[in-house]
Amino acid sequence: MLEENRVTVISNPEHLISVPIVDISAAAGVMGCENPTYLEEVDHIAMPSQMISKRNQYYCIRIKGESMSPTMLDSGYVVARQLEASEWADMIENYVYIISTKEGTAYVKRIKNRLREKGFIVCMSDNPDKMTYPNFNLYEDELHCILKVEWYFTAKMPNIHETYYRKVENLEKNYDELKDQMIEIMNRLGIRK
């Protein structure tokens, strides 16, 4: 049993790095989200220096939309490192990035990097509903800014395993029912296995 008042918080500012929380409204959906041309800092989050590099520019950004679900949930937050344009061609395949276009639209997407070969990136959603969240391409001349997502956190904690186990259980139940119906039909028709 935990005793009350046993938690000690040690605040050591030299081991913390302030990361601005910016209102970029990084949309996880296909339509994206219109953003201003500047980043408005609405607050900040203190991150341990072991978790991020002091040499790079980081932003904390709120996710909007369901296209990255179940990996990343609506209203969760990501801490992302801004990439130099020279790093874009070397982006790692199937990692999650925040992509901002010159038109002011931002996306949170998993990418396939085709910049070297074909001059574009493929933006992919993790949501299995590909009719609602299809892949799309963004060409290099459309790109304004790219940030690599390094941390994700959320207050929502859905039981993803339970959801998928329930789907598998229902699928097995439906299979058994269909199997029984087929055996009954075969018996009525006089067909033997």
XYZ file of C-alpha atoms in Angstrom:
193
model
C 0.000 0.000 0.000
C 1.337 3.426 -0.941
C 1.769 5.940 1.784
C 0.502 9.440 1.180
C 3.027 12.185 0.449
C 5.795 9.709 -0.460
C 6.259 11.069 -4.003
C 9.118 13.522 -4.258
C 9.357 15.780 -7.293
C 12.860 16.998 -8.012
C 12.981 19.982 -10.302
C 16.346 20.461 -11.943
C 16.004 23.008 -14.767
C 19.449 22.264 -16.192
C 18.248 18.746 -17.139
C 15.073 19.984 -18.824
C 14.578 21.462 -22.272
C 11.610 23.693 -23.007
C 9.734 22.584 -26.125
C 7.178 25.045 -27.497
C 3.626 23.787 -27.935
C 2.571 25.366 -31.213
C -0.857 25.752 -32.750
C -0.096 24.169 -36.090
C -3.175 21.917 -35.829
C -1.458 19.011 -37.552
C -4.322 17.174 -39.126
C -4.208 13.429 -39.419
C -6.973 13.452 -42.050
C -6.724 13.601 -45.830
C -7.985 17.163 -46.133
C -5.378 18.453 -43.712
C -5.877 21.611 -41.744
C -5.307 25.213 -42.772
C -2.556 26.883 -40.782
C -1.160 30.364 -40.582
C 2.264 31.021 -42.092
C 3.772 31.463 -38.642
C 3.854 29.158 -35.623
C 1.998 30.568 -32.643
C 3.441 29.320 -29.365
C 0.540 28.618 -27.000
C 2.532 27.061 -24.168
C 5.556 24.852 -23.604
C 6.389 21.434 -22.254
C 9.568 20.595 -20.337
C 11.293 17.489 -21.678
C 14.234 15.688 -20.066
C 17.463 16.438 -21.923
C 18.051 12.682 -22.389
C 14.935 12.498 -24.579
C 15.715 15.272 -27.069
C 18.771 16.973 -28.479
C 19.615 20.551 -27.535
C 21.099 21.062 -31.013
C 17.780 20.646 -32.855
C 14.505 22.573 -33.008
C 11.559 20.643 -31.542
C 7.856 21.435 -31.434
C 5.007 19.855 -29.524
C 1.936 19.607 -31.747
C -1.623 18.396 -31.156
C -3.054 15.791 -33.530
C -6.481 16.330 -35.068
C -8.323 13.552 -36.843
C -8.570 9.765 -36.919
C -6.447 8.828 -39.933
C -3.488 7.682 -37.812
C -5.674 5.648 -35.469
C -5.057 3.221 -33.813
C -1.364 4.260 -33.712
C -2.034 7.892 -32.830
C -5.333 9.152 -31.486
C -7.215 12.395 -32.048
C -6.182 15.060 -29.484
C -2.922 13.298 -28.663
C 0.352 15.200 -28.823
C 3.587 14.577 -30.680
C 7.024 16.028 -30.078
C 8.703 16.408 -33.449
C 12.134 17.510 -34.625
C 12.282 19.954 -37.513
C 14.338 18.638 -40.428
C 16.607 20.731 -42.609
C 15.621 20.629 -46.297
C 18.901 18.796 -46.944
C 17.625 15.912 -44.744
C 14.370 15.376 -46.652
C 15.789 12.976 -49.252
C 17.110 10.764 -46.430
C 13.833 10.475 -44.471
C 13.356 6.960 -43.132
C 10.693 4.830 -44.827
C 7.522 4.111 -42.851
C 8.289 6.600 -40.075
C 5.749 9.186 -38.979
C 6.355 12.796 -39.988
C 4.494 16.071 -39.887
C 4.422 17.526 -43.357
C 3.526 21.163 -43.904
C 2.819 22.388 -47.438
C 3.486 25.809 -48.937
C -0.304 26.326 -49.007
C -0.334 26.102 -45.198
C -1.800 22.607 -44.826
C -0.266 20.210 -42.287
C -0.517 16.423 -42.123
C 0.610 13.736 -39.696
C 1.458 10.757 -41.907
C 3.631 7.704 -42.278
C 5.680 8.225 -45.425
C 7.342 6.421 -48.293
C 10.230 8.558 -49.432
C 10.464 8.840 -53.241
C 12.171 12.253 -53.328
C 15.449 11.039 -54.838
C 13.906 8.847 -57.534
C 10.662 10.614 -58.413
C 10.528 13.904 -56.519
C 7.633 13.142 -54.158
C 6.677 11.480 -50.894
C 3.766 9.101 -50.415
C 1.658 10.041 -47.383
C -0.055 7.069 -45.720
C -2.569 6.761 -42.914
C -2.430 3.974 -40.332
C -6.227 3.789 -40.210
C -7.259 0.564 -42.017
C -10.228 2.377 -43.646
C -8.412 3.195 -46.905
C -11.605 4.393 -48.599
C -11.844 7.270 -46.115
C -8.081 7.721 -45.641
C -6.348 6.915 -48.957
C -2.660 7.392 -49.663
C -1.651 10.543 -51.539
C 1.519 12.084 -52.938
C 3.131 15.426 -52.182
C 5.781 16.734 -54.566
C 8.971 18.385 -53.354
C 7.957 21.801 -54.711
C 4.776 21.633 -52.561
C 6.674 21.002 -49.310
C 7.287 23.824 -46.861
C 8.485 22.090 -43.690
C 8.928 18.506 -42.457
C 9.237 17.385 -38.851
C 10.134 13.867 -37.712
C 7.872 12.630 -34.922
C 10.026 11.348 -32.083
C 7.576 11.180 -29.163
C 3.843 10.643 -28.870
C 1.631 10.912 -25.811
C -2.065 10.924 -25.069
C -4.453 10.772 -22.127
C -6.678 8.314 -24.040
C -5.970 4.656 -23.387
C -8.258 2.472 -25.473
C -7.875 -1.270 -25.166
C -6.858 -1.973 -28.749
C -6.182 -5.655 -28.086
C -9.684 -6.192 -26.720
C -11.161 -4.546 -29.808
C -9.216 -6.792 -32.192
C -9.728 -9.945 -30.121
C -13.463 -9.223 -30.178
C -13.349 -8.932 -33.982
C -11.493 -12.239 -34.293
C -13.931 -13.897 -31.876
C -16.908 -12.624 -33.923
C -15.265 -13.801 -37.143
C -14.732 -17.294 -35.688
C -18.341 -17.386 -34.487
C -19.608 -16.390 -37.949
C -17.359 -19.011 -39.566
C -18.713 -21.741 -37.279
C -22.307 -20.704 -38.069
C -21.618 -20.761 -41.823
C -19.902 -24.135 -41.519
C -22.912 -25.598 -39.674
C -25.290 -24.152 -42.284
C -23.231 -25.640 -45.136
C -23.225 -29.069 -43.468
C -27.007 -28.852 -43.067
C -27.483 -27.847 -46.725
C -25.175 -30.645 -47.891
C -27.089 -33.174 -45.767
C -30.435 -32.008 -47.235
C -29.021 -32.362 -50.740
C -27.651 -35.788 -49.922
C -24.051 -34.732 -50.455
C -21.587 -36.515 -48.195
C -18.043 -35.444 -47.443
